[in-house]
Tab-separated table of C-alpha atoms in Angstrom:
chain	number	residue	atom	x	y	z
A	29	MET	CA	12.227	2.622	17.447
A	30	THR	CA	12.934	6.336	17.264
A	31	HIS	CA	13.654	6.706	13.529
A	32	SER	CA	11.707	9.592	12.018
A	33	LEU	CA	9.474	9.018	9.044
A	34	THR	CA	11.980	11.038	7.017
A	35	PRO	CA	15.565	11.359	8.180
A	36	ARG	CA	15.851	15.005	7.110
A	37	ASP	CA	15.668	17.423	10.047
A	38	LYS	CA	13.678	20.071	8.196
A	39	GLY	CA	10.077	19.593	9.186
A	40	ASN	CA	9.404	16.609	6.917
A	41	LEU	CA	9.942	18.761	3.804
A	42	PRO	CA	11.686	17.834	0.586
A	43	ALA	CA	15.277	19.066	0.373
A	44	LEU	CA	15.326	22.672	-0.807
A	45	GLY	CA	17.931	21.803	-3.435
A	46	ALA	CA	15.886	18.924	-4.843
A	47	PRO	CA	14.696	19.024	-8.479
A	48	PRO	CA	11.540	21.149	-8.876
A	49	LEU	CA	8.145	19.609	-8.277
A	50	ILE	CA	9.271	16.550	-6.378
A	51	ARG	CA	5.926	14.866	-5.978
A	52	LEU	CA	4.222	14.526	-2.630
A	53	ASP	CA	1.734	11.701	-2.172
A	54	ALA	CA	-1.613	11.477	-0.459
A	55	TYR	CA	-4.063	8.650	0.136
A	56	VAL	CA	-7.719	8.492	1.131
A	57	ALA	CA	-8.774	5.108	2.494
A	58	GLU	CA	-12.231	3.672	1.928
A	59	ASP	CA	-13.229	4.752	5.446
A	60	GLY	CA	-12.076	8.334	4.749
A	61	SER	CA	-8.799	8.134	6.702
A	62	THR	CA	-6.268	10.468	5.088
A	63	VAL	CA	-2.506	10.075	4.711
A	64	VAL	CA	-0.005	12.614	3.360
A	65	ASN	CA	3.624	11.574	2.904
A	66	GLY	CA	3.259	8.650	5.257
A	67	HIS	CA	1.527	10.610	8.023
A	68	LEU	CA	-2.034	9.858	9.119
A	69	LEU	CA	-3.720	13.270	9.365
A	70	ASP	CA	-6.132	14.471	12.014
A	71	MET	CA	-9.311	15.262	10.116
A	72	GLY	CA	-10.444	17.807	12.694
A	73	GLY	CA	-13.847	16.242	13.239
A	74	THR	CA	-15.894	16.274	10.042
A	75	ARG	CA	-13.544	17.975	7.585
A	76	PRO	CA	-13.609	16.345	4.134
A	77	PRO	CA	-10.422	14.472	3.162
A	78	ASN	CA	-9.854	16.631	0.064
A	79	GLU	CA	-9.719	19.816	2.158
A	80	THR	CA	-7.313	18.251	4.629
A	81	ILE	CA	-5.053	17.126	1.778
A	82	LEU	CA	-5.089	20.521	0.026
A	83	ASP	CA	-4.258	22.341	3.261
A	84	ALA	CA	-1.337	20.010	3.992
A	85	ILE	CA	0.119	20.276	0.479
A	86	ALA	CA	-0.346	24.063	0.404
A	87	MET	CA	1.744	24.242	3.583
A	88	PHE	CA	4.607	22.544	1.737
A	89	ALA	CA	4.261	24.967	-1.181
A	90	ARG	CA	4.323	28.024	1.117
A	91	THR	CA	7.360	26.724	2.988
A	92	LEU	CA	9.267	26.013	-0.223
A	93	GLY	CA	8.027	29.139	-1.961
A	94	ALA	CA	7.326	27.157	-5.115
A	95	PRO	CA	4.564	25.059	-6.681
A	96	VAL	CA	4.304	21.507	-5.410
A	97	ALA	CA	3.197	18.419	-7.311
A	98	ALA	CA	1.079	15.752	-5.654
A	99	THR	CA	-0.475	12.424	-6.519
A	100	VAL	CA	-3.645	11.576	-4.590
A	101	ILE	CA	-4.990	8.035	-4.533
A	102	ASP	CA	-8.605	8.279	-3.410
A	103	ARG	CA	-10.209	4.909	-2.713
A	104	THR	CA	-13.528	6.542	-1.781
A	105	ALA	CA	-13.848	7.695	-5.409
A	106	GLN	CA	-11.725	4.924	-6.972
A	107	GLN	CA	-9.609	7.608	-8.637
A	108	VAL	CA	-6.076	8.894	-8.802
A	109	ALA	CA	-5.694	12.673	-9.022
A	110	ARG	CA	-2.551	14.554	-10.097
A	111	LEU	CA	-2.327	18.057	-8.681
A	112	ARG	CA	-0.368	21.278	-8.815
A	113	VAL	CA	-0.615	23.331	-5.619
A	114	HIS	CA	0.836	26.862	-5.422
A	115	PRO	CA	2.153	28.876	-2.462
A	116	ASP	CA	-0.963	31.096	-2.558
A	117	GLY	CA	-3.058	28.005	-1.803
A	118	SER	CA	-4.546	27.673	-5.276
A	119	SER	CA	-4.600	24.269	-6.894
A	120	ARG	CA	-5.767	22.455	-9.977
A	121	THR	CA	-5.874	18.900	-11.218
A	122	ILE	CA	-3.857	18.103	-14.312
A	123	GLY	CA	-3.963	15.439	-16.976
A	124	GLU	CA	-1.311	12.777	-17.421
A	125	ASP	CA	0.095	14.639	-20.428
A	126	GLU	CA	0.870	17.612	-18.158
A	127	ASP	CA	2.479	15.493	-15.476
A	128	LEU	CA	6.186	14.997	-14.988
A	129	PRO	CA	7.356	12.171	-17.261
A	130	PRO	CA	7.874	8.828	-15.513
A	131	GLY	CA	11.329	7.415	-15.061
A	132	ARG	CA	13.766	5.926	-12.574
A	133	GLU	CA	15.476	9.251	-11.894
A	134	ARG	CA	12.239	10.922	-10.850
A	135	THR	CA	11.188	7.962	-8.726
A	136	ALA	CA	14.598	7.855	-7.040
A	137	ALA	CA	14.466	11.591	-6.286
A	138	GLU	CA	10.986	11.346	-4.792
A	139	GLU	CA	11.887	8.346	-2.657
A	140	GLU	CA	15.092	10.017	-1.478
A	141	ALA	CA	12.959	12.861	-0.145
A	142	PHE	CA	10.457	10.496	1.523
A	143	PRO	CA	12.132	7.060	1.922
A	144	PRO	CA	9.741	4.063	1.809
A	145	LEU	CA	11.723	2.120	4.408
A	146	ALA	CA	11.503	5.022	6.850
A	147	ARG	CA	7.728	4.844	6.403
A	148	VAL	CA	7.839	1.131	7.223
A	149	GLU	CA	9.500	2.010	10.522
A	150	ARG	CA	6.613	4.386	11.288
A	151	ILE	CA	4.125	1.616	10.504
A	152	ILE	CA	5.971	-0.767	12.815
A	153	GLN	CA	5.933	1.831	15.607
A	154	HIS	CA	2.147	2.146	15.339
A	155	ALA	CA	1.758	-1.645	15.346
A	156	GLN	CA	3.971	-2.012	18.420
A	157	ARG	CA	1.730	0.468	20.223
A	158	GLU	CA	-1.259	-1.644	19.100
A	159	GLU	CA	-2.533	1.229	16.962
A	160	LEU	CA	-3.540	-1.265	14.317
A	161	HIS	CA	-5.944	0.949	12.375
A	162	ALA	CA	-3.291	3.630	11.887
A	163	ALA	CA	-0.659	1.028	10.992
A	164	PHE	CA	-2.950	-0.643	8.478
A	165	VAL	CA	-3.998	2.595	6.739
A	166	LEU	CA	-0.351	3.712	6.483
A	167	ALA	CA	0.612	0.312	5.064
A	168	SER	CA	-2.203	0.496	2.513
A	169	ALA	CA	-1.109	3.983	1.462
A	170	LEU	CA	2.496	2.863	1.079
A	171	ARG	CA	1.545	-0.200	-0.959
A	172	GLU	CA	-0.803	1.774	-3.222
A	173	HIS	CA	1.771	4.441	-4.057
A	174	LEU	CA	4.653	2.004	-4.509
A	175	THR	CA	2.490	-0.097	-6.832
A	176	LEU	CA	1.464	2.978	-8.813
A	177	ARG	CA	5.077	4.135	-9.192
A	178	ARG	CA	6.990	0.867	-9.411
A	179	GLY	CA	4.482	-1.825	-10.353
A	180	ALA	CA	3.005	-4.707	-8.364
A	181	GLU	CA	5.987	-7.034	-8.876
A	182	ASP	CA	8.582	-4.615	-7.536
A	183	GLU	CA	10.264	-5.884	-4.371
A	184	LEU	CA	9.254	-2.895	-2.254
A	185	SER	CA	5.661	-3.126	-3.500
A	186	LEU	CA	5.554	-6.824	-2.618
A	187	GLU	CA	6.922	-6.301	0.877
A	188	ALA	CA	4.496	-3.435	1.538
A	189	ARG	CA	1.633	-5.728	0.489
A	190	ALA	CA	2.951	-8.475	2.770
A	191	ILE	CA	3.063	-6.052	5.702
A	192	GLU	CA	-0.480	-4.905	4.880
A	193	ALA	CA	-1.618	-8.547	4.823
A	194	TYR	CA	-0.042	-9.223	8.226
A	195	LEU	CA	-1.687	-6.143	9.759
A	196	ALA	CA	-5.060	-7.229	8.340
A	197	TYR	CA	-4.461	-10.603	10.012
A	198	LEU	CA	-3.715	-8.903	13.354
A	199	ARG	CA	-6.920	-6.872	13.005
A	200	GLY	CA	-8.923	-10.064	12.469
A	201	ASP	CA	-9.789	-9.344	8.819
A	202	HIS	CA	-8.760	-12.774	7.611
A	203	MET	CA	-10.496	-12.504	4.242
A	204	LEU	CA	-8.572	-9.368	3.296
A	205	SER	CA	-5.389	-10.813	4.753
A	206	THR	CA	-5.805	-13.929	2.617
A	207	VAL	CA	-6.426	-11.895	-0.556
A	208	LEU	CA	-3.375	-9.706	0.027
A	209	ALA	CA	-1.081	-12.570	1.041
A	210	LEU	CA	-2.221	-14.745	-1.858
A	211	THR	CA	-1.418	-11.936	-4.281
A	212	VAL	CA	2.109	-11.737	-2.873
A	213	ALA	CA	2.490	-15.524	-3.114
A	214	ARG	CA	1.073	-15.600	-6.652
A	215	ILE	CA	3.515	-12.948	-7.858
A	216	ARG	CA	6.449	-14.586	-6.082
A	217	CYS	CA	5.643	-17.985	-7.587
A	218	ARG	CA	5.669	-16.375	-11.009
A	219	THR	CA	8.813	-14.270	-10.606
A	220	ASP	CA	11.051	-16.027	-8.051
A	221	LEU	CA	9.879	-19.527	-7.142
A	222	ASN	CA	12.968	-20.151	-4.995
A	223	ARG	CA	11.769	-17.499	-2.536
A	224	ALA	CA	8.054	-18.280	-2.678
A	225	ALA	CA	7.607	-20.814	0.151
A	226	PRO	CA	7.502	-18.282	3.042
A	227	ASP	CA	4.948	-16.184	1.158
A	228	VAL	CA	2.769	-19.220	0.432
A	229	ALA	CA	3.025	-20.100	4.131
A	230	ARG	CA	1.794	-16.624	5.136
A	231	ALA	CA	-1.133	-16.924	2.741
A	232	THR	CA	-1.945	-20.365	4.145
A	233	ALA	CA	-1.902	-19.033	7.725
A	234	ALA	CA	-4.527	-16.417	6.818
A	235	TRP	CA	-6.585	-18.892	4.756
A	236	GLN	CA	-6.790	-21.283	7.709
A	237	ARG	CA	-8.889	-18.687	9.553
A	238	LEU	CA	-11.540	-18.392	6.829
A	239	TRP	CA	-15.054	-19.686	7.448
A	240	ASP	CA	-16.816	-19.054	4.141
A	241	GLU	CA	-16.906	-22.450	2.412
A	242	GLY	CA	-16.752	-20.987	-1.085
A	243	GLN	CA	-13.716	-18.874	-0.265
A	244	VAL	CA	-12.072	-21.760	1.566
A	245	ALA	CA	-12.459	-23.992	-1.490
A	246	THR	CA	-11.455	-21.418	-4.114
A	247	ARG	CA	-8.471	-19.987	-2.274
A	248	GLY	CA	-7.508	-23.401	-0.959
A	249	GLN	CA	-7.253	-24.884	-4.449
A	250	GLU	CA	-4.879	-22.105	-5.451
A	251	LEU	CA	-2.786	-22.653	-2.332
A	252	LEU	CA	-2.663	-26.391	-2.967
A	253	HIS	CA	-1.459	-25.766	-6.521
A	254	MET	CA	1.297	-23.512	-5.150
A	255	TRP	CA	2.405	-26.079	-2.567
A	256	GLU	CA	2.435	-28.826	-5.180
A	257	ARG	CA	4.483	-26.686	-7.531
A	258	LEU	CA	7.004	-25.961	-4.775
A	259	SER	CA	7.148	-29.649	-3.896
A	260	ALA	CA	7.741	-30.674	-7.510
A	261	ALA	CA	10.611	-28.179	-7.687
A	262	GLY	CA	12.178	-29.605	-4.526
A	263	LEU	CA	11.670	-26.350	-2.623
A	264	LEU	CA	9.793	-27.642	0.434
A	265	GLN	CA	12.757	-27.935	2.747
A	266	GLU	CA	11.199	-26.935	6.074
A	267	ALA	CA	9.059	-29.301	8.127
A	268	SER	CA	6.593	-26.505	8.870
A	269	HIS	CA	6.006	-25.983	5.155
A	270	HIS	CA	5.361	-29.690	4.601
A	271	ALA	CA	2.879	-29.540	7.494
A	272	MET	CA	1.066	-26.534	6.051
A	273	ALA	CA	0.826	-28.126	2.621
A	274	GLN	CA	-0.686	-31.226	4.201
A	275	ALA	CA	-3.077	-29.081	6.241
A	276	VAL	CA	-4.408	-27.541	3.021
A	277	ARG	CA	-4.896	-30.979	1.431
A	278	SER	CA	-6.651	-32.299	4.528
A	279	ARG	CA	-8.996	-29.360	4.907
A	280	LEU	CA	-10.024	-29.460	1.261
A	281	ALA	CA	-10.568	-33.230	1.498
A	282	GLN	CA	-12.806	-32.665	4.539
A	283	GLY	CA	-14.975	-30.243	2.603
A	284	GLY	CA	-13.432	-27.020	3.886
A	285	ARG	CA	-14.177	-27.356	7.603
A	286	SER	CA	-12.079	-24.977	9.688
A	287	VAL	CA	-8.926	-26.108	11.432
A	288	PRO	CA	-8.205	-25.565	15.151
A	289	GLN	CA	-7.433	-21.963	16.037
A	290	GLY	CA	-4.009	-22.790	17.440
A	291	SER	CA	-2.392	-24.026	14.258
A	292	ALA	CA	-0.020	-22.303	11.850
A	293	PRO	CA	0.645	-18.808	13.220
A	294	ALA	CA	1.221	-16.082	10.676
A	295	ALA	CA	4.779	-15.105	9.903
A	296	ALA	CA	5.763	-11.460	10.153
A	297	ALA	CA	6.521	-9.632	6.948
A	298	LEU	CA	9.878	-7.866	6.876
A	299	PRO	CA	11.010	-5.121	4.490
A	300	ALA	CA	13.490	-5.946	1.765
A	301	GLY	CA	15.556	-4.032	-0.766
A	302	PRO	CA	14.143	-2.452	-3.916
A	303	GLY	CA	13.550	-4.500	-7.039
A	304	GLN	CA	13.646	-3.475	-10.652
A	305	ALA	CA	10.908	-4.781	-12.943
A	306	PRO	CA	7.461	-3.136	-12.734
A	307	SER	CA	4.344	-5.003	-13.771
A	308	PRO	CA	0.599	-4.481	-14.148
A	309	VAL	CA	-1.496	-4.124	-11.027
A	310	ALA	CA	-2.260	-7.401	-9.265
A	311	PRO	CA	-5.644	-9.013	-10.075
A	312	GLU	CA	-7.374	-8.151	-6.784
A	313	ASP	CA	-6.415	-4.466	-6.906
A	314	LYS	CA	-9.417	-2.324	-7.786
A	315	PRO	CA	-8.577	-0.254	-10.872
A	316	LEU	CA	-8.163	3.475	-10.457
A	317	LYS	CA	-9.407	6.024	-12.973
A	318	PRO	CA	-7.476	9.250	-13.652
A	319	THR	CA	-9.376	12.362	-12.657
A	320	ARG	CA	-10.593	14.915	-15.157
A	321	ARG	CA	-8.800	18.247	-15.386
A	322	GLY	CA	-10.458	20.776	-13.095
A	323	LEU	CA	-12.140	18.226	-10.830
A	324	ARG	CA	-13.710	20.470	-8.214
A	325	ARG	CA	-12.778	18.397	-5.167
A	326	PHE	CA	-9.112	19.218	-5.672
A	327	THR	CA	-9.447	22.647	-7.283
A	328	ARG	CA	-9.018	25.775	-5.181
A	329	ARG	CA	-8.855	29.409	-6.271
A	330	ALA	CA	-6.170	31.777	-5.015
A	331	GLY	CA	-7.126	33.636	-1.871
A	332	ARG	CA	-9.304	30.896	-0.474
A	333	SER	CA	-8.781	30.309	3.224
A	334	PRO	CA	-7.678	26.849	4.377
A	335	GLY	CA	-10.503	24.353	4.121
A	336	GLN	CA	-12.286	26.203	1.311
A	337	SER	CA	-12.321	24.607	-2.152
A	338	SER	CA	-13.746	26.141	-5.290
């Protein structure tokens, strides 16, 4: 694939004629990996993620000649920060009451500037090159921001989580893959049972690789309930789904012993169109706290050189 992360041919910048303060987004993973607008940034050795983020956003502000808004999800601090960054490099955190009001128009404008599906193509490119860490971090960033903006039950949020689950599976993190895939299946069973079977199958494929007996039993019981619900609704129409449902029953009956490694390969997650109804964050998502105004990590005085915070 050769599709750019953003189809605009202007240096990955928002359109100059866009409404003011179209929000950029940044993400700091638990391992410190940093993403801005769907790009994994080079940290330059030991540079702190907050400095890397401020430098990148200040570049946008200087290019546009106007203040830039940004939302930073920082999993190392379990916080979400809302920023204003000015062309002179200064920045400050703001409270939710100072932020742009939420709404579909704002979300649509932001996603027109940085399309989520273009970011999925970038994730796929990394995965095809077997750059699984980069692909996974980018998928996590996309899922986190879509969930924050649109809610966990939104179609794009669900598909981003499914992609993240599949990449965790490819990386061998079957516990995380199971948690992510089960969340997708749980939401789908609640909101659109007719489409749930493939998602339950993906969750089952990850669960079959678990070794922890407690997790096998707990997650397996939930999977079995999902399969039984689908069966009662007459929605198990594929032989492979019948086989997976029976595999869950058999493993639980045997006390959770693992199944052979060759069974039930994971299905790839594919992007879908946007949905409409937002919802609260899924149960396994760690809650994020809003930052205080003036939080020093993301506050920089005018005249500071790149990499220097207040």
